[in-house]
PDB file of C-alpha atoms in Angstrom:
ATOM      1  CA  PHE A   4     -14.196  -4.883 -29.316  1.00 82.00           C
ATOM      2  CA  ASP A   5     -16.659  -3.500 -31.567  1.00 88.00           C
ATOM      3  CA  THR A   6     -17.568  -4.610 -35.293  1.00 91.00           C
ATOM      4  CA  LYS A   7     -19.268  -2.642 -37.779  1.00 90.00           C
ATOM      5  CA  GLY A   8     -21.823  -5.223 -38.398  1.00 93.00           C
ATOM      6  CA  VAL A   9     -24.086  -7.579 -36.668  1.00 94.00           C
ATOM      7  CA  ILE A  10     -22.676 -10.828 -35.622  1.00 94.00           C
ATOM      8  CA  THR A  11     -25.364 -13.842 -36.487  1.00 91.00           C
ATOM      9  CA  SER A  12     -22.759 -16.727 -36.636  1.00 88.00           C
ATOM     10  CA  ASN A  13     -21.622 -18.771 -33.613  1.00 95.00           C
ATOM     11  CA  PRO A  14     -18.040 -18.148 -32.590  1.00 97.00           C
ATOM     12  CA  SER A  15     -15.558 -21.155 -32.598  1.00 98.00           C
ATOM     13  CA  ILE A  16     -12.394 -21.576 -30.417  1.00 98.00           C
ATOM     14  CA  TYR A  17      -9.210 -23.394 -31.146  1.00 98.00           C
ATOM     15  CA  ASN A  18      -5.924 -23.136 -29.170  1.00 98.00           C
ATOM     16  CA  GLY A  19      -7.017 -20.124 -27.110  1.00 98.00           C
ATOM     17  CA  ILE A  20      -8.160 -18.362 -30.091  1.00 99.00           C
ATOM     18  CA  VAL A  21     -12.027 -17.276 -30.740  1.00 98.00           C
ATOM     19  CA  TYR A  22     -12.830 -17.293 -34.480  1.00 98.00           C
ATOM     20  CA  LEU A  23     -16.150 -15.498 -35.603  1.00 97.00           C
ATOM     21  CA  GLY A  24     -17.605 -13.923 -38.638  1.00 97.00           C
ATOM     22  CA  SER A  25     -19.668 -10.629 -38.961  1.00 97.00           C
ATOM     23  CA  TRP A  26     -22.040  -8.690 -41.351  1.00 96.00           C
ATOM     24  CA  ASP A  27     -19.075  -6.163 -41.594  1.00 97.00           C
ATOM     25  CA  THR A  28     -17.703  -8.574 -44.123  1.00 97.00           C
ATOM     26  CA  ASN A  29     -15.058  -9.682 -41.767  1.00 98.00           C
ATOM     27  CA  VAL A  30     -13.825 -13.027 -40.023  1.00 98.00           C
ATOM     28  CA  TYR A  31     -12.089 -12.269 -36.808  1.00 98.00           C
ATOM     29  CA  ALA A  32      -9.478 -14.183 -34.822  1.00 99.00           C
ATOM     30  CA  ILE A  33      -9.496 -12.902 -31.304  1.00 98.00           C
ATOM     31  CA  TYR A  34      -7.297 -14.064 -28.121  1.00 98.00           C
ATOM     32  CA  ALA A  35      -9.576 -15.561 -25.836  1.00 98.00           C
ATOM     33  CA  SER A  36      -7.492 -14.540 -22.855  1.00 98.00           C
ATOM     34  CA  ASN A  37      -7.669 -10.688 -23.461  1.00 98.00           C
ATOM     35  CA  GLY A  38     -10.210 -10.072 -26.261  1.00 96.00           C
ATOM     36  CA  SER A  39      -7.657  -8.427 -28.433  1.00 97.00           C
ATOM     37  CA  ILE A  40      -7.627  -9.040 -32.126  1.00 98.00           C
ATOM     38  CA  ARG A  41      -5.073 -11.370 -33.679  1.00 98.00           C
ATOM     39  CA  TRP A  42      -5.960 -10.866 -37.285  1.00 99.00           C
ATOM     40  CA  VAL A  43      -8.941  -9.796 -39.630  1.00 98.00           C
ATOM     41  CA  PHE A  44      -9.711 -11.187 -42.936  1.00 99.00           C
ATOM     42  CA  GLU A  45     -12.094  -9.526 -44.864  1.00 98.00           C
ATOM     43  CA  THR A  46     -14.600 -11.291 -47.444  1.00 98.00           C
ATOM     44  CA  GLY A  47     -16.522  -9.567 -50.104  1.00 96.00           C
ATOM     45  CA  TRP A  48     -19.805  -9.458 -48.069  1.00 97.00           C
ATOM     46  CA  GLY A  49     -21.459 -10.372 -44.505  1.00 96.00           C
ATOM     47  CA  VAL A  50     -20.504 -13.591 -42.721  1.00 97.00           C
ATOM     48  CA  GLU A  51     -23.062 -15.615 -41.203  1.00 94.00           C
ATOM     49  CA  THR A  52     -21.302 -19.164 -41.131  1.00 95.00           C
ATOM     50  CA  THR A  53     -19.759 -20.390 -37.927  1.00 96.00           C
ATOM     51  CA  PRO A  54     -16.093 -20.869 -38.673  1.00 98.00           C
ATOM     52  CA  VAL A  55     -14.758 -24.485 -38.065  1.00 98.00           C
ATOM     53  CA  VAL A  56     -11.019 -24.725 -37.556  1.00 98.00           C
ATOM     54  CA  TYR A  57      -9.410 -28.114 -38.426  1.00 98.00           C
ATOM     55  CA  ASN A  58      -5.677 -28.762 -38.497  1.00 98.00           C
ATOM     56  CA  ASP A  59      -4.784 -25.058 -38.168  1.00 98.00           C
ATOM     57  CA  ILE A  60      -7.049 -24.108 -41.149  1.00 99.00           C
ATOM     58  CA  VAL A  61     -10.178 -21.857 -40.721  1.00 99.00           C
ATOM     59  CA  TYR A  62     -13.067 -22.848 -42.962  1.00 99.00           C
ATOM     60  CA  VAL A  63     -15.793 -20.275 -43.247  1.00 99.00           C
ATOM     61  CA  GLY A  64     -18.454 -19.259 -45.916  1.00 98.00           C
ATOM     62  CA  SER A  65     -19.493 -15.609 -46.889  1.00 98.00           C
ATOM     63  CA  ASN A  66     -22.390 -14.090 -48.450  1.00 96.00           C
ATOM     64  CA  ASP A  67     -19.846 -13.164 -51.277  1.00 98.00           C
ATOM     65  CA  ASN A  68     -20.598 -16.737 -52.657  1.00 97.00           C
ATOM     66  CA  LYS A  69     -17.242 -17.689 -51.661  1.00 98.00           C
ATOM     67  CA  PHE A  70     -15.996 -20.628 -49.156  1.00 98.00           C
ATOM     68  CA  TYR A  71     -12.518 -19.778 -47.645  1.00 99.00           C
ATOM     69  CA  ALA A  72      -9.701 -21.559 -46.080  1.00 99.00           C
ATOM     70  CA  LEU A  73      -7.424 -19.590 -43.973  1.00 99.00           C
ATOM     71  CA  ASP A  74      -4.319 -20.059 -41.984  1.00 99.00           C
ATOM     72  CA  ALA A  75      -5.629 -20.214 -38.299  1.00 99.00           C
ATOM     73  CA  SER A  76      -2.332 -18.580 -37.088  1.00 98.00           C
ATOM     74  CA  SER A  77      -2.246 -15.451 -39.799  1.00 99.00           C
ATOM     75  CA  GLY A  78      -5.355 -15.183 -41.243  1.00 99.00           C
ATOM     76  CA  LYS A  79      -3.660 -15.732 -44.671  1.00 99.00           C
ATOM     77  CA  LEU A  80      -6.030 -17.085 -47.605  1.00 99.00           C
ATOM     78  CA  LEU A  81      -4.998 -20.405 -48.525  1.00 99.00           C
ATOM     79  CA  TRP A  82      -7.750 -21.021 -50.979  1.00 99.00           C
ATOM     80  CA  SER A  83     -11.163 -19.942 -51.788  1.00 99.00           C
ATOM     81  CA  TYR A  84     -14.081 -21.671 -53.636  1.00 98.00           C
ATOM     82  CA  THR A  85     -16.884 -19.719 -55.515  1.00 98.00           C
ATOM     83  CA  CYS A  86     -20.419 -21.029 -55.345  1.00 95.00           C
ATOM     84  CA  ASN A  87     -23.424 -19.502 -57.219  1.00 92.00           C
ATOM     85  CA  ALA A  88     -24.967 -18.153 -54.291  1.00 92.00           C
ATOM     86  CA  ALA A  89     -24.254 -17.110 -50.713  1.00 94.00           C
ATOM     87  CA  VAL A  90     -22.818 -19.956 -48.225  1.00 95.00           C
ATOM     88  CA  HIS A  91     -25.056 -19.623 -45.222  1.00 86.00           C
ATOM     89  CA  GLY A  92     -25.022 -23.381 -44.187  1.00 85.00           C
ATOM     90  CA  GLY A  93     -22.947 -25.234 -41.540  1.00 91.00           C
ATOM     91  CA  ILE A  94     -19.578 -26.750 -42.413  1.00 96.00           C
ATOM     92  CA  SER A  95     -18.232 -30.096 -41.517  1.00 96.00           C
ATOM     93  CA  VAL A  96     -14.591 -31.344 -41.834  1.00 97.00           C
ATOM     94  CA  SER A  97     -13.115 -34.895 -42.033  1.00 96.00           C
ATOM     95  CA  LYS A  98      -9.472 -35.929 -42.342  1.00 94.00           C
ATOM     96  CA  SER A  99      -9.991 -35.591 -46.217  1.00 94.00           C
ATOM     97  CA  PHE A 100     -12.929 -33.471 -47.093  1.00 95.00           C
ATOM     98  CA  VAL A 101     -14.828 -30.480 -46.162  1.00 97.00           C
ATOM     99  CA  VAL A 102     -18.766 -30.321 -46.938  1.00 96.00           C
ATOM    100  CA  PHE A 103     -21.059 -27.473 -46.906  1.00 95.00           C
ATOM    101  CA  GLY A 104     -24.356 -26.037 -48.165  1.00 92.00           C
ATOM    102  CA  SER A 105     -25.012 -23.017 -50.327  1.00 92.00           C
ATOM    103  CA  ASP A 106     -27.941 -20.917 -50.975  1.00 89.00           C
ATOM    104  CA  ASP A 107     -27.720 -22.087 -54.663  1.00 87.00           C
ATOM    105  CA  GLY A 108     -29.227 -25.517 -53.360  1.00 85.00           C
ATOM    106  CA  TYR A 109     -26.126 -27.698 -53.644  1.00 90.00           C
ATOM    107  CA  LEU A 110     -24.172 -29.467 -51.000  1.00 91.00           C
ATOM    108  CA  TYR A 111     -20.260 -29.088 -52.037  1.00 94.00           C
ATOM    109  CA  LEU A 112     -17.692 -31.635 -51.259  1.00 95.00           C
ATOM    110  CA  LEU A 113     -13.996 -30.517 -51.468  1.00 98.00           C
ATOM    111  CA  THR A 114     -10.583 -31.915 -50.713  1.00 98.00           C
ATOM    112  CA  LEU A 115      -8.977 -30.124 -47.925  1.00 98.00           C
ATOM    113  CA  ASP A 116      -6.818 -28.216 -50.843  1.00 97.00           C
ATOM    114  CA  GLY A 117     -10.118 -26.801 -52.163  1.00 98.00           C
ATOM    115  CA  THR A 118     -10.328 -29.195 -55.013  1.00 98.00           C
ATOM    116  CA  PRO A 119     -14.107 -29.980 -55.851  1.00 97.00           C
ATOM    117  CA  ILE A 120     -15.133 -33.684 -55.694  1.00 95.00           C
ATOM    118  CA  TRP A 121     -18.831 -32.962 -56.353  1.00 91.00           C
ATOM    119  CA  GLY A 122     -21.770 -30.795 -55.873  1.00 90.00           C
ATOM    120  CA  PHE A 123     -25.231 -32.422 -55.059  1.00 85.00           C
ATOM    121  CA  SER A 124     -28.580 -30.651 -55.558  1.00 82.00           C
ATOM    122  CA  PRO A 125     -31.704 -32.561 -54.038  1.00 77.00           C
ATOM    123  CA  GLY A 126     -33.813 -30.544 -56.612  1.00 67.00           C
ATOM    124  CA  ARG A 127     -36.134 -29.407 -54.138  1.00 53.00           C
ATOM    125  CA  CYS A 128     -37.918 -25.852 -54.801  1.00 52.00           C
ATOM    126  CA  ILE A 129     -39.803 -23.315 -52.674  1.00 50.00           C
ATOM    127  CA  GLU A 130     -42.808 -22.143 -54.747  1.00 53.00           C
ATOM    128  CA  ASP A 131     -44.330 -18.388 -54.389  1.00 51.00           C
ATOM    129  CA  GLU A 132     -46.877 -16.869 -56.170  1.00 45.00           C
ATOM    130  CA  ILE A 133     -44.646 -16.330 -59.345  1.00 44.00           C
ATOM    131  CA  ASN A 134     -41.341 -17.827 -59.000  1.00 44.00           C
ATOM    132  CA  TYR A 135     -39.735 -21.130 -58.356  1.00 46.00           C
ATOM    133  CA  PHE A 136     -36.700 -20.953 -56.120  1.00 52.00           C
ATOM    134  CA  THR A 137     -33.926 -23.540 -55.334  1.00 59.00           C
ATOM    135  CA  THR A 138     -34.070 -24.549 -51.702  1.00 66.00           C
ATOM    136  CA  PRO A 139     -30.858 -23.237 -49.941  1.00 74.00           C
ATOM    137  CA  ILE A 140     -28.940 -25.678 -47.991  1.00 80.00           C
ATOM    138  CA  LYS A 141     -28.694 -24.095 -44.826  1.00 80.00           C
ATOM    139  CA  SER A 142     -28.608 -27.099 -42.294  1.00 81.00           C
ATOM    140  CA  THR A 143     -25.032 -28.394 -41.158  1.00 85.00           C
ATOM    141  CA  PRO A 144     -24.188 -31.776 -42.725  1.00 85.00           C
ATOM    142  CA  ILE A 145     -22.321 -34.304 -40.882  1.00 87.00           C
ATOM    143  CA  ILE A 146     -19.593 -36.750 -41.954  1.00 87.00           C
ATOM    144  CA  CYS A 147     -19.502 -40.381 -40.558  1.00 87.00           C
ATOM    145  CA  ASP A 148     -16.986 -42.712 -42.002  1.00 87.00           C
ATOM    146  CA  ASP A 149     -17.419 -42.438 -45.891  1.00 85.00           C
ATOM    147  CA  THR A 150     -21.329 -41.142 -45.473  1.00 88.00           C
ATOM    148  CA  ILE A 151     -22.371 -37.515 -45.463  1.00 84.00           C
ATOM    149  CA  TYR A 152     -25.761 -36.867 -43.924  1.00 90.00           C
ATOM    150  CA  VAL A 153     -27.848 -33.702 -44.565  1.00 83.00           C
ATOM    151  CA  GLY A 154     -31.164 -32.376 -43.864  1.00 79.00           C
ATOM    152  CA  VAL A 155     -32.986 -30.076 -46.643  1.00 76.00           C
ATOM    153  CA  LEU A 156     -36.521 -28.870 -47.230  1.00 71.00           C
ATOM    154  CA  GLY A 157     -38.720 -31.952 -46.931  1.00 71.00           C
ATOM    155  CA  GLY A 158     -36.054 -34.614 -46.849  1.00 76.00           C
ATOM    156  CA  PHE A 159     -33.048 -36.037 -45.273  1.00 83.00           C
ATOM    157  CA  TYR A 160     -30.260 -37.330 -47.364  1.00 80.00           C
ATOM    158  CA  ALA A 161     -27.306 -39.862 -46.962  1.00 85.00           C
ATOM    159  CA  LEU A 162     -24.726 -39.546 -49.617  1.00 85.00           C
ATOM    160  CA  SER A 163     -21.428 -41.517 -50.247  1.00 84.00           C
TER     161      SER A 163
END
């Protein structure tokens, strides 16, 4: 099938359905068996993150500054969380939490129903000739036991 935008995210597969994001603002669910579209969810901007599916929920970030939880079967919006910048970074999910980074320089930890637990900023900046920019978190955090590990510009963190 054709999209109206570039695909820069990696696809995910869950129960025979391929999930992917596109710069055409859409998240797609496609039957792996025949390539037909099961559903399409439109965000407010391009989608570069790789969708992660856990317990029948698709978690995905967008350049519209939002992080989404979608029903994997129908594409129905379950909840969304608004950040201060685009969500380009990778996503990790555990049995209780979802964690992701944003271009606003924060790593966000939410419960699986979208309730924020905390946002962590390592406080590192990129300097150009005139401005200081908060370093976006584009790496994929991992969750092991009760610790979250994430790499950022010039550092690596273990958070609990």
